[in-house]
Amino acid sequence: MHSIAVLALPGVVPFDLATPCEVFSHVPLPDGSQAYDVRVCGLARHVKAKGYDLRVAWRLDQLARADTIVVPGLSDPLAPVPPAVRRALVAAAARGARVVSICTGAFVLAAAGLLDGLRATTHWLAAAEFARRYPQVDVDPDVLFVDNGRVFTSAGAAAGLDLCLHLVRLDHGAAVAADAARLSVMPLQREGGQAQFIVHTSPPASPSLDPLLAWLTQHPARSPTLTEMAHRAGMSPRTFSRRFLDQTGETPVQWLLGARVRHAQRLLETSSQSVEQVASACGFGSASAFRARFTRVVGTAPARYRRAFQRVGQA
DNA sequence: AGCCAATCCCGCCATG
DNA sequence: GGCATGGCGGGATTGG
């Protein structure tokens, strides 16, 4: 089983600590077993966290055996990193372990020199200070996370969730990741997702679906057939269907419908267009088809959804 | 609700 | 043999 060590240093942000623990602890594989063994480790048994204290079960030696090491954010990112922690992180990276930071955890990775010459991200409020302290790191505060192959960094707290799900997808495929995302009630890819994270691993040898997905999200009213989409992606329809399922966890038409409904939700929330106008703006041929589809996916009819959302918005 | 035509999806299998 | 591709057929889904 893939082992994950989550590093709880003094001043750890509980939210960032909880994110990898929760996500990786609930990844059921098709055979019913759990995909990951998660262990929280610290320098000492007692760890002072932001807001409350923790008692952790494991020590720093876990970093020597874990396949993946996650470093959550610290409430004081400028706090000096103990030499023992730096050494353990360097050794782990040297033996090929995957190293991941959430939020200001990037400061710890940078202090260990693991981000030198790489692109990285951190919480946007800390990005300027980060750039000042570590000019050898190329920091980009405008993405959810950065994938450097063995080293991963994510922006503010919620982006840690995106990154954890990204790792599940790398390890076990989009279908398992989609299940994990559903357990977290979290979209596997956020709206407009491709531009929000950066992957710096070697480019895929085969043609990618990313340009097509970007084009589809930019033209929500188009209704391309599967054959058209396949042609646009440069593959045969049969191969396109397979690759699409592998990469997104959904079939092409399922994904397209989901994207349309998400777009419709946003229009209902932010515009005053009629339901009929929203329907056609989202590529539905008729308002009745739109209403039926929307209701099935969201659980609420479009007009009711808008009223409910506007009440929440005023509160 | 139900009908129909179009389209999609996915197992199967031949091919390279 | 393993592997990805892509054509085919028919049961499932979708849209009108």
Short mmCIF file of N, CA and C in Angstrom, two decimals, chain A residues 52-131:
data_model
loop_
_atom_site.label_atom_id
_atom_site.label_comp_id
_atom_site.label_asym_id
_atom_site.label_seq_id
_atom_site.Cartn_x
_atom_site.Cartn_y
_atom_site.Cartn_z
N TYR A 52 -5.43 24.68 18.58
CA TYR A 52 -5.48 23.59 19.56
C TYR A 52 -4.22 22.75 19.42
N ASP A 53 -3.96 21.93 20.43
CA ASP A 53 -2.76 21.11 20.42
C ASP A 53 -3.08 19.69 19.95
N LEU A 54 -2.08 19.05 19.44
CA LEU A 54 -2.27 17.71 18.87
C LEU A 54 -1.35 16.72 19.56
N ARG A 55 -1.78 15.48 19.58
CA ARG A 55 -0.89 14.42 19.98
C ARG A 55 -0.77 13.48 18.77
N VAL A 56 0.43 13.37 18.23
CA VAL A 56 0.60 12.60 16.99
C VAL A 56 1.23 11.25 17.32
N ALA A 57 0.95 10.29 16.48
CA ALA A 57 1.34 8.91 16.77
C ALA A 57 2.73 8.56 16.24
N TRP A 58 3.26 9.34 15.29
CA TRP A 58 4.49 8.93 14.63
C TRP A 58 5.55 10.01 14.70
N ARG A 59 6.82 9.56 14.53
CA ARG A 59 7.96 10.47 14.61
C ARG A 59 8.49 10.76 13.21
N LEU A 60 9.56 11.53 13.22
CA LEU A 60 10.15 11.97 11.96
C LEU A 60 10.71 10.81 11.12
N ASP A 61 10.98 9.68 11.75
CA ASP A 61 11.56 8.57 10.99
C ASP A 61 10.60 8.06 9.92
N GLN A 62 9.33 8.43 10.02
CA GLN A 62 8.38 8.03 8.99
C GLN A 62 8.74 8.62 7.62
N LEU A 63 9.44 9.76 7.66
CA LEU A 63 9.81 10.39 6.39
C LEU A 63 10.78 9.52 5.60
N ALA A 64 11.46 8.61 6.29
CA ALA A 64 12.44 7.77 5.62
C ALA A 64 11.79 6.59 4.90
N ARG A 65 10.53 6.31 5.22
CA ARG A 65 9.91 5.14 4.60
C ARG A 65 8.68 5.49 3.76
N ALA A 66 8.20 6.72 3.85
CA ALA A 66 6.96 7.06 3.16
C ALA A 66 7.19 7.21 1.65
N ASP A 67 6.18 6.83 0.89
CA ASP A 67 6.23 7.05 -0.56
C ASP A 67 5.93 8.51 -0.90
N THR A 68 5.06 9.11 -0.10
CA THR A 68 4.69 10.51 -0.31
C THR A 68 4.77 11.25 1.02
N ILE A 69 5.33 12.44 1.00
CA ILE A 69 5.41 13.27 2.19
C ILE A 69 4.63 14.55 1.94
N VAL A 70 3.71 14.87 2.83
CA VAL A 70 2.90 16.08 2.70
C VAL A 70 3.28 17.05 3.81
N VAL A 71 3.56 18.29 3.43
CA VAL A 71 3.90 19.32 4.41
C VAL A 71 2.79 20.37 4.40
N PRO A 72 1.93 20.38 5.42
CA PRO A 72 0.87 21.38 5.49
C PRO A 72 1.43 22.75 5.84
N GLY A 73 0.59 23.76 5.71
CA GLY A 73 1.02 25.12 5.98
C GLY A 73 1.25 25.37 7.47
N LEU A 74 2.06 26.37 7.75
CA LEU A 74 2.32 26.77 9.13
C LEU A 74 1.74 28.16 9.35
N SER A 75 1.24 28.41 10.57
CA SER A 75 0.65 29.73 10.83
C SER A 75 1.73 30.81 10.77
N ASP A 76 2.96 30.46 11.10
CA ASP A 76 4.07 31.38 10.91
C ASP A 76 5.04 30.79 9.90
N PRO A 77 4.86 31.12 8.64
CA PRO A 77 5.68 30.47 7.60
C PRO A 77 7.15 30.86 7.67
N LEU A 78 7.45 31.93 8.42
CA LEU A 78 8.85 32.38 8.50
C LEU A 78 9.59 31.71 9.65
N ALA A 79 8.89 30.89 10.42
CA ALA A 79 9.55 30.20 11.53
C ALA A 79 10.69 29.35 10.98
N PRO A 80 11.83 29.35 11.67
CA PRO A 80 12.96 28.55 11.18
C PRO A 80 12.61 27.06 11.15
N VAL A 81 13.11 26.40 10.14
CA VAL A 81 12.83 24.97 9.99
C VAL A 81 13.95 24.19 10.68
N PRO A 82 13.62 23.34 11.62
CA PRO A 82 14.66 22.58 12.34
C PRO A 82 15.54 21.81 11.36
N PRO A 83 16.85 21.80 11.61
CA PRO A 83 17.77 21.10 10.71
C PRO A 83 17.40 19.64 10.49
N ALA A 84 16.90 18.99 11.54
CA ALA A 84 16.53 17.58 11.40
C ALA A 84 15.44 17.41 10.36
N VAL A 85 14.51 18.36 10.31
CA VAL A 85 13.42 18.30 9.33
C VAL A 85 13.97 18.52 7.93
N ARG A 86 14.87 19.51 7.81
CA ARG A 86 15.46 19.77 6.49
C ARG A 86 16.20 18.53 5.99
N ARG A 87 17.01 17.95 6.88
CA ARG A 87 17.78 16.77 6.47
C ARG A 87 16.85 15.64 6.04
N ALA A 88 15.80 15.41 6.82
CA ALA A 88 14.89 14.30 6.50
C ALA A 88 14.20 14.53 5.16
N LEU A 89 13.84 15.78 4.89
CA LEU A 89 13.17 16.08 3.61
C LEU A 89 14.14 15.90 2.44
N VAL A 90 15.37 16.38 2.62
CA VAL A 90 16.36 16.24 1.55
C VAL A 90 16.63 14.76 1.26
N ALA A 91 16.78 13.99 2.33
CA ALA A 91 17.06 12.56 2.15
C ALA A 91 15.89 11.87 1.46
N ALA A 92 14.69 12.23 1.86
CA ALA A 92 13.50 11.60 1.26
C ALA A 92 13.42 11.92 -0.22
N ALA A 93 13.64 13.18 -0.55
CA ALA A 93 13.58 13.57 -1.96
C ALA A 93 14.67 12.86 -2.75
N ALA A 94 15.85 12.70 -2.13
CA ALA A 94 16.97 12.07 -2.82
C ALA A 94 16.69 10.60 -3.14
N ARG A 95 15.95 9.93 -2.25
CA ARG A 95 15.65 8.53 -2.54
C ARG A 95 14.42 8.38 -3.43
N GLY A 96 13.85 9.49 -3.85
CA GLY A 96 12.78 9.42 -4.84
C GLY A 96 11.38 9.56 -4.28
N ALA A 97 11.25 9.88 -2.99
CA ALA A 97 9.91 10.06 -2.44
C ALA A 97 9.24 11.27 -3.06
N ARG A 98 7.94 11.22 -3.11
CA ARG A 98 7.18 12.35 -3.63
C ARG A 98 6.97 13.35 -2.50
N VAL A 99 7.21 14.62 -2.76
CA VAL A 99 7.12 15.64 -1.71
C VAL A 99 6.07 16.68 -2.12
N VAL A 100 5.18 16.97 -1.19
CA VAL A 100 4.00 17.78 -1.48
C VAL A 100 3.86 18.85 -0.41
N SER A 101 3.58 20.09 -0.82
CA SER A 101 3.27 21.10 0.19
C SER A 101 1.89 21.68 -0.04
N ILE A 102 1.28 22.10 1.05
CA ILE A 102 -0.01 22.76 1.00
C ILE A 102 0.17 24.16 1.58
N CYS A 103 -0.34 25.16 0.85
CA CYS A 103 -0.33 26.53 1.36
C CYS A 103 1.10 26.95 1.72
N THR A 104 1.33 27.45 2.94
CA THR A 104 2.65 27.96 3.28
C THR A 104 3.64 26.84 3.59
N GLY A 105 3.23 25.61 3.47
CA GLY A 105 4.18 24.51 3.58
C GLY A 105 5.28 24.62 2.55
N ALA A 106 5.04 25.38 1.50
CA ALA A 106 6.07 25.59 0.47
C ALA A 106 7.32 26.23 1.07
N PHE A 107 7.15 27.03 2.15
CA PHE A 107 8.32 27.64 2.79
C PHE A 107 9.25 26.56 3.35
N VAL A 108 8.66 25.50 3.86
CA VAL A 108 9.47 24.43 4.44
C VAL A 108 10.25 23.71 3.34
N LEU A 109 9.56 23.43 2.23
CA LEU A 109 10.25 22.78 1.11
C LEU A 109 11.36 23.68 0.58
N ALA A 110 11.08 24.96 0.48
CA ALA A 110 12.10 25.89 -0.04
C ALA A 110 13.29 25.97 0.90
N ALA A 111 13.02 25.95 2.22
CA ALA A 111 14.11 26.01 3.19
C ALA A 111 15.01 24.79 3.07
N ALA A 112 14.44 23.67 2.64
CA ALA A 112 15.24 22.47 2.44
C ALA A 112 15.90 22.46 1.07
N GLY A 113 15.62 23.48 0.26
CA GLY A 113 16.23 23.56 -1.06
C GLY A 113 15.57 22.70 -2.11
N LEU A 114 14.41 22.15 -1.78
CA LEU A 114 13.78 21.21 -2.70
C LEU A 114 13.09 21.90 -3.87
N LEU A 115 12.94 23.22 -3.78
CA LEU A 115 12.24 23.93 -4.85
C LEU A 115 13.18 24.74 -5.74
N ASP A 116 14.47 24.67 -5.45
CA ASP A 116 15.44 25.48 -6.22
C ASP A 116 15.32 25.20 -7.71
N GLY A 117 15.17 26.27 -8.47
CA GLY A 117 15.10 26.13 -9.92
C GLY A 117 13.78 25.62 -10.44
N LEU A 118 12.81 25.41 -9.54
CA LEU A 118 11.52 24.89 -9.96
C LEU A 118 10.45 25.98 -9.88
N ARG A 119 9.36 25.72 -10.55
CA ARG A 119 8.18 26.55 -10.39
C ARG A 119 7.43 26.06 -9.16
N ALA A 120 6.77 26.98 -8.46
CA ALA A 120 6.05 26.59 -7.24
C ALA A 120 4.96 27.61 -6.97
N THR A 121 4.07 27.27 -6.05
CA THR A 121 3.06 28.22 -5.63
C THR A 121 2.86 28.11 -4.13
N THR A 122 2.23 29.11 -3.57
CA THR A 122 1.92 29.13 -2.13
C THR A 122 0.72 30.06 -1.96
N HIS A 123 0.36 30.29 -0.71
CA HIS A 123 -0.77 31.19 -0.47
C HIS A 123 -0.46 32.58 -1.05
N TRP A 124 -1.46 33.18 -1.70
CA TRP A 124 -1.19 34.43 -2.41
C TRP A 124 -0.72 35.54 -1.48
N LEU A 125 -1.20 35.52 -0.21
CA LEU A 125 -0.77 36.57 0.72
C LEU A 125 0.71 36.44 1.06
N ALA A 126 1.25 35.25 0.96
CA ALA A 126 2.64 35.02 1.34
C ALA A 126 3.57 34.98 0.13
N ALA A 127 3.00 35.13 -1.06
CA ALA A 127 3.79 34.91 -2.27
C ALA A 127 4.93 35.92 -2.40
N ALA A 128 4.65 37.20 -2.04
CA ALA A 128 5.69 38.22 -2.20
C ALA A 128 6.87 37.94 -1.28
N GLU A 129 6.54 37.62 -0.01
CA GLU A 129 7.60 37.32 0.94
C GLU A 129 8.38 36.06 0.50
N PHE A 130 7.64 35.12 -0.03
CA PHE A 130 8.28 33.89 -0.50
C PHE A 130 9.29 34.20 -1.60
N ALA A 131 8.86 35.04 -2.55
CA ALA A 131 9.75 35.39 -3.66
C ALA A 131 10.99 36.14 -3.17
#
